[in-house]
Amino acid sequence: MTTSWDGEEITPLPYNLLTQQSLGDKSIADAVESLIGAHLLELGPTATLKFMKWLGLKVLTEPVQMEPPLLRFIDTTEQPDKSLRKLNDLWIQFQFSKLEDCIGYRFSDRAYLLQAFTHASYYKNRITGCYQRLEFLGDAVLDYVITRFLFEHSAHYSPGVLTDLRSALVNNTIFASLAVKYNFHKHFIAMCPRLHHMIEKFVCLCAEKNLSGANFNEEMYMVTTEEEIDEGEEEDIEVPKAMGDIFESVAGAIYLDSGRSLNIVWRVFYNLMKETIDECCSNPPRSPIRELLEMEPERARFSKLERILETGKVRVTVDIQGKCRFTGMGRSYRIAKCTAAKRALRYLRSLKKEKERAAGKQ
């Protein structure tokens, strides 16, 4: 039997195994995503958007005119260019020309880069917004260009390896570590002592783990990020989310400044990420989830997601039968599940070390 929805309750429909097939929702969703991917590869973004609109998805098929990033609230009749002068003052103060040299891109509109580095706590910047909107855009842009690079890689990775590689390369921890590698933190504009202290600790952590070390990606995979902490917990936060955010916001800024050119964004960020990408591709790291399931294939069980209405986060629990239970938090199911797996792995590794230590004493 299968079911149909009549508006109030689910009613059964006759189902003949000989003449009918039953498909799960995920299978259908995967097929639709595959069709979208095929259109994107063969026909390009414009045709893909039209196809998605034909499917009934709400997408923008025509370019939208963006407002300029420079907000001229402080301009007056007596000082019509006061905002531009303030922009230039901040540009010089935080040495953004050095940053342009570092990333290999010159901004036509400097306000984009200023906005990309401005934290919400810096109230003195009244000429651009903070970086949050650019971070939202840059997150999507980087996810797309990195995913496409991996898909078109000459190694023709399997679906499982593609998933692991994307998880290893598109995450706040790696973005934050790359931001530190290229000294983005030295241009960060914020008035939040706690955040600056957290960034200083993270810079020291990156130096200890050696940014070019062979095991850097796997080690950084296991550190705790700011968004993985449940409210009320005392666990030490090692990765400040703001560092990963400004790495993404720079991608959003370049995307808009270049006239929405994905090729230019990828040219800039491939140069910044090349060493990390090559290392991951030559030795694909396992995600914490995959590693846990390989370590405890019979006993590790993940719960369904639980939404926390107060914070908008998601909670997931992993139960290691006969041992213990661990909870993970995050803004998505994937992040929460990964957090729970990290905590379980830390515990299991500590148990293993204790057993090895005890065996060595005997």
XYZ file of C-alpha atoms in Angstrom:
362
model
C 0.000 0.000 0.000
C 1.054 3.571 -0.607
C -0.542 6.763 0.648
C -2.042 10.031 -0.573
C -2.671 13.351 1.126
C -6.263 14.614 1.075
C -5.710 17.755 3.145
C -6.553 16.351 6.560
C -5.216 12.843 6.889
C -3.116 10.315 4.999
C -5.247 7.704 3.251
C -3.942 4.422 1.796
C -3.944 3.768 -1.953
C -3.848 0.331 -3.607
C -0.321 -0.681 -4.620
C 0.521 -3.450 -7.082
C 4.112 -4.732 -6.790
C 3.968 -6.153 -10.320
C 2.933 -2.979 -12.141
C 4.006 -0.139 -9.847
C 7.189 1.080 -8.230
C 7.576 2.786 -4.892
C 10.087 5.631 -4.572
C 11.124 7.356 -1.386
C 11.106 11.137 -1.098
C 14.910 11.251 -0.953
C 15.253 9.279 -4.191
C 12.965 11.717 -5.979
C 14.761 14.718 -4.474
C 18.138 13.275 -5.518
C 16.867 12.787 -9.069
C 15.670 16.397 -9.264
C 19.024 17.638 -7.943
C 20.801 15.496 -10.546
C 18.705 17.038 -13.325
C 19.586 20.517 -12.069
C 23.264 19.543 -11.997
C 23.095 18.174 -15.543
C 21.545 21.404 -16.806
C 24.200 23.458 -15.004
C 27.081 21.464 -16.493
C 25.779 21.377 -20.055
C 23.721 24.566 -20.445
C 25.075 27.000 -17.866
C 23.535 29.008 -15.009
C 20.959 30.988 -17.028
C 19.320 27.939 -18.603
C 19.472 26.124 -15.261
C 17.569 28.918 -13.527
C 14.877 28.749 -16.213
C 14.645 24.978 -15.744
C 14.328 25.406 -11.975
C 11.574 27.968 -12.510
C 9.813 25.482 -14.820
C 9.983 22.943 -11.983
C 8.098 25.401 -9.805
C 11.026 26.591 -7.696
C 11.185 30.258 -6.776
C 14.339 31.576 -8.439
C 15.444 34.853 -9.998
C 15.903 34.423 -13.731
C 16.794 38.065 -14.378
C 19.732 40.003 -12.865
C 18.825 42.148 -9.867
C 20.317 45.608 -9.542
C 22.355 45.759 -6.333
C 22.549 48.879 -4.202
C 26.059 50.339 -3.864
C 27.827 49.281 -0.657
C 28.743 52.844 0.346
C 26.020 54.343 2.544
C 26.092 58.130 2.318
C 24.265 58.897 5.574
C 26.964 61.295 6.749
C 27.155 63.338 3.534
C 25.888 66.905 3.825
C 25.505 69.862 1.504
C 28.625 71.390 3.024
C 30.537 68.070 2.867
C 29.078 66.045 -0.029
C 32.036 63.612 -0.063
C 32.399 63.063 3.681
C 31.594 59.342 3.372
C 34.299 58.860 0.728
C 36.858 60.605 2.912
C 35.855 58.423 5.865
C 36.189 55.350 3.633
C 39.711 56.357 2.631
C 40.643 57.028 6.274
C 39.534 53.528 7.322
C 41.225 52.039 4.244
C 44.553 53.550 5.269
C 44.086 52.840 8.998
C 43.493 49.108 8.464
C 45.992 48.803 5.592
C 43.675 47.256 3.026
C 46.112 47.934 0.175
C 48.382 45.306 1.742
C 45.464 42.888 1.788
C 44.796 43.521 -1.912
C 48.438 42.693 -2.632
C 48.099 39.509 -0.579
C 44.999 38.174 -2.337
C 45.977 39.437 -5.788
C 42.837 41.454 -6.492
C 42.239 45.220 -6.751
C 38.776 46.448 -5.833
C 37.016 48.874 -8.135
C 34.709 49.821 -5.252
C 36.694 49.846 -2.028
C 33.530 49.931 0.074
C 32.989 46.216 -0.623
C 36.271 45.251 1.043
C 35.697 47.604 3.975
C 32.274 46.051 4.526
C 33.727 42.536 4.252
C 35.963 43.164 7.284
C 33.589 45.190 9.467
C 32.145 43.348 12.478
C 28.727 44.375 13.786
C 30.361 45.619 17.006
C 32.295 48.371 15.194
C 29.769 51.192 15.486
C 32.224 53.820 14.184
C 31.790 52.574 10.617
C 28.620 54.325 9.502
C 29.393 54.231 5.790
C 28.939 50.508 5.063
C 27.046 47.687 6.699
C 28.749 44.848 8.563
C 30.017 41.736 6.785
C 27.043 39.441 7.477
C 25.266 39.830 4.125
C 28.516 39.414 2.183
C 29.365 36.355 4.296
C 25.996 34.794 3.413
C 26.672 35.365 -0.294
C 30.319 34.301 -0.143
C 29.411 31.061 1.616
C 27.219 30.055 -1.332
C 29.758 31.219 -3.937
C 32.672 29.306 -2.391
C 30.547 26.201 -1.926
C 29.665 26.259 -5.621
C 33.114 26.967 -7.106
C 34.873 24.428 -4.857
C 32.220 21.773 -5.504
C 32.494 22.288 -9.251
C 36.301 22.043 -9.121
C 36.099 18.747 -7.230
C 33.433 17.382 -9.585
C 35.529 18.189 -12.661
C 38.798 16.969 -11.105
C 40.754 14.534 -13.281
C 40.661 11.927 -10.486
C 36.883 11.441 -11.013
C 36.193 10.946 -7.306
C 33.416 8.656 -6.122
C 30.304 10.265 -4.554
C 31.498 9.358 -1.055
C 34.949 10.881 -1.569
C 33.417 13.980 -3.181
C 31.272 14.462 -0.086
C 34.253 14.047 2.239
C 36.411 16.419 0.196
C 33.769 19.119 0.085
C 33.170 18.773 3.834
C 36.917 19.061 4.425
C 37.326 22.148 2.235
C 34.051 24.011 2.775
C 33.833 24.549 6.520
C 34.389 27.345 8.997
C 37.465 25.745 10.564
C 39.486 25.569 7.337
C 38.284 29.002 6.216
C 39.281 30.482 9.584
C 42.730 28.863 9.441
C 43.269 30.195 5.910
C 42.172 33.654 7.051
C 44.900 33.517 9.703
C 47.439 32.164 7.201
C 46.940 35.233 5.006
C 46.768 37.643 7.973
C 43.122 38.597 7.503
C 42.900 39.012 11.279
C 45.296 41.970 11.100
C 42.720 43.894 9.040
C 39.664 42.817 11.060
C 37.547 45.772 12.234
C 35.767 45.062 15.524
C 35.260 46.507 19.006
C 34.800 43.306 20.999
C 37.589 42.402 23.465
C 36.315 38.846 23.969
C 36.356 38.212 20.212
C 39.849 39.671 19.800
C 41.084 37.463 22.654
C 39.526 34.411 20.994
C 41.204 35.316 17.695
C 44.591 35.714 19.404
C 44.244 32.235 20.920
C 43.315 30.792 17.531
C 46.308 32.449 15.857
C 48.541 30.771 18.459
C 46.757 27.441 17.878
C 47.409 27.669 14.122
C 51.068 28.437 14.779
C 51.363 25.422 17.090
C 49.765 23.077 14.571
C 51.871 24.507 11.718
C 49.744 25.839 8.869
C 51.729 23.905 6.273
C 52.001 20.668 8.241
C 51.096 17.385 6.585
C 48.359 16.555 9.102
C 47.037 20.093 9.486
C 43.680 19.538 7.780
C 42.853 16.438 9.810
C 43.929 18.109 13.061
C 41.919 21.268 12.381
C 38.928 19.111 11.461
C 38.666 18.073 15.122
C 38.898 21.438 16.879
C 35.802 23.013 18.406
C 34.093 25.839 16.550
C 32.039 28.643 18.048
C 28.791 27.513 16.438
C 29.141 23.968 17.810
C 28.760 24.974 21.461
C 25.425 24.537 23.198
C 24.305 27.420 25.391
C 25.409 27.026 28.975
C 28.327 24.735 28.147
C 31.808 25.496 29.413
C 33.746 23.810 26.591
C 36.611 25.941 25.311
C 35.957 27.456 21.893
C 39.004 27.189 19.669
C 37.780 28.486 16.302
C 36.219 31.986 16.238
C 33.402 31.954 13.702
C 34.212 35.531 12.694
C 37.485 34.436 11.061
C 35.754 31.963 8.776
C 33.026 34.511 8.119
C 35.388 37.197 6.811
C 37.055 34.647 4.518
C 33.604 34.019 3.015
C 32.668 37.715 3.014
C 35.761 38.529 0.922
C 34.505 36.013 -1.651
C 31.127 37.761 -1.651
C 32.808 41.157 -1.985
C 34.928 40.052 -4.963
C 31.894 38.423 -6.598
C 29.921 41.686 -6.501
C 32.870 43.978 -7.281
C 33.835 41.890 -10.338
C 30.351 42.093 -11.831
C 29.308 38.695 -10.432
C 32.136 36.794 -12.066
C 32.515 33.307 -10.615
C 35.670 32.829 -12.678
C 37.394 35.785 -11.022
C 36.351 34.610 -7.550
C 37.726 31.149 -8.274
C 40.986 32.534 -9.694
C 41.589 34.500 -6.483
C 40.521 31.801 -4.054
C 42.164 28.915 -5.857
C 45.486 30.708 -5.375
C 44.680 31.167 -1.674
C 43.520 27.567 -1.191
C 45.733 25.686 -3.659
C 48.018 24.114 -1.055
C 45.076 23.012 1.097
C 43.134 21.701 -1.911
C 46.124 19.741 -3.251
C 46.760 18.212 0.165
C 43.127 17.176 0.581
C 42.884 15.774 -2.944
C 46.075 13.726 -2.585
C 45.049 12.407 0.822
C 41.273 12.852 1.272
C 40.527 13.263 4.995
C 37.672 11.287 6.450
C 34.879 13.290 7.983
C 34.354 12.775 11.752
C 31.029 11.098 10.970
C 32.569 8.570 8.582
C 35.501 7.936 10.933
C 33.163 7.271 13.872
C 30.984 4.884 11.863
C 34.090 3.004 10.711
C 35.385 2.832 14.283
C 32.054 1.756 15.798
C 29.979 0.379 12.881
C 27.675 -1.708 15.050
C 27.212 0.543 18.069
C 27.139 4.161 16.833
C 23.599 5.416 16.260
C 22.634 8.999 15.419
C 19.298 10.426 16.526
C 16.921 12.467 14.410
C 17.397 16.211 14.567
C 15.789 18.281 17.311
C 15.138 21.949 16.580
C 15.781 24.476 19.346
C 13.228 27.229 18.786
C 14.918 29.734 21.107
C 18.236 29.728 19.232
C 17.242 28.398 15.806
C 19.918 25.721 16.110
C 19.669 21.971 15.610
C 20.607 19.317 18.168
C 21.679 15.760 17.250
C 22.688 12.939 19.593
C 24.966 9.992 18.863
C 24.639 6.974 21.107
C 27.603 4.608 21.428
C 25.836 1.541 22.778
C 27.374 0.272 25.974
C 29.641 3.317 26.329
C 28.082 6.775 26.323
C 26.018 9.405 24.524
C 27.155 12.685 22.961
C 25.212 15.719 21.783
C 26.081 18.112 18.966
C 24.706 21.554 18.135
C 24.813 23.569 14.929
C 22.891 25.751 12.524
C 22.216 22.723 10.324
C 21.755 18.980 10.714
C 25.126 18.319 9.057
C 27.022 20.595 11.456
C 25.229 19.222 14.528
C 25.847 15.622 13.463
C 29.516 16.379 12.801
C 29.853 18.019 16.229
C 28.380 14.987 17.990
C 30.769 12.731 16.059
C 33.765 14.907 17.031
C 32.912 14.621 20.713
C 32.440 10.877 20.475
C 35.784 10.492 18.669
C 37.616 12.559 21.285
C 36.219 10.317 24.013
C 36.986 7.069 22.181
C 40.528 8.210 21.366
C 41.142 9.151 25.000
C 39.911 5.702 26.068
C 42.259 4.078 23.569
C 45.228 6.108 24.855
C 44.417 5.180 28.459
C 44.294 1.488 27.552
C 47.621 1.735 25.691
C 49.158 3.584 28.638
C 47.887 0.968 31.090
C 49.144 -1.863 28.875
C 52.569 -0.222 28.689
C 52.878 -0.131 32.469
C 52.175 -3.862 32.792
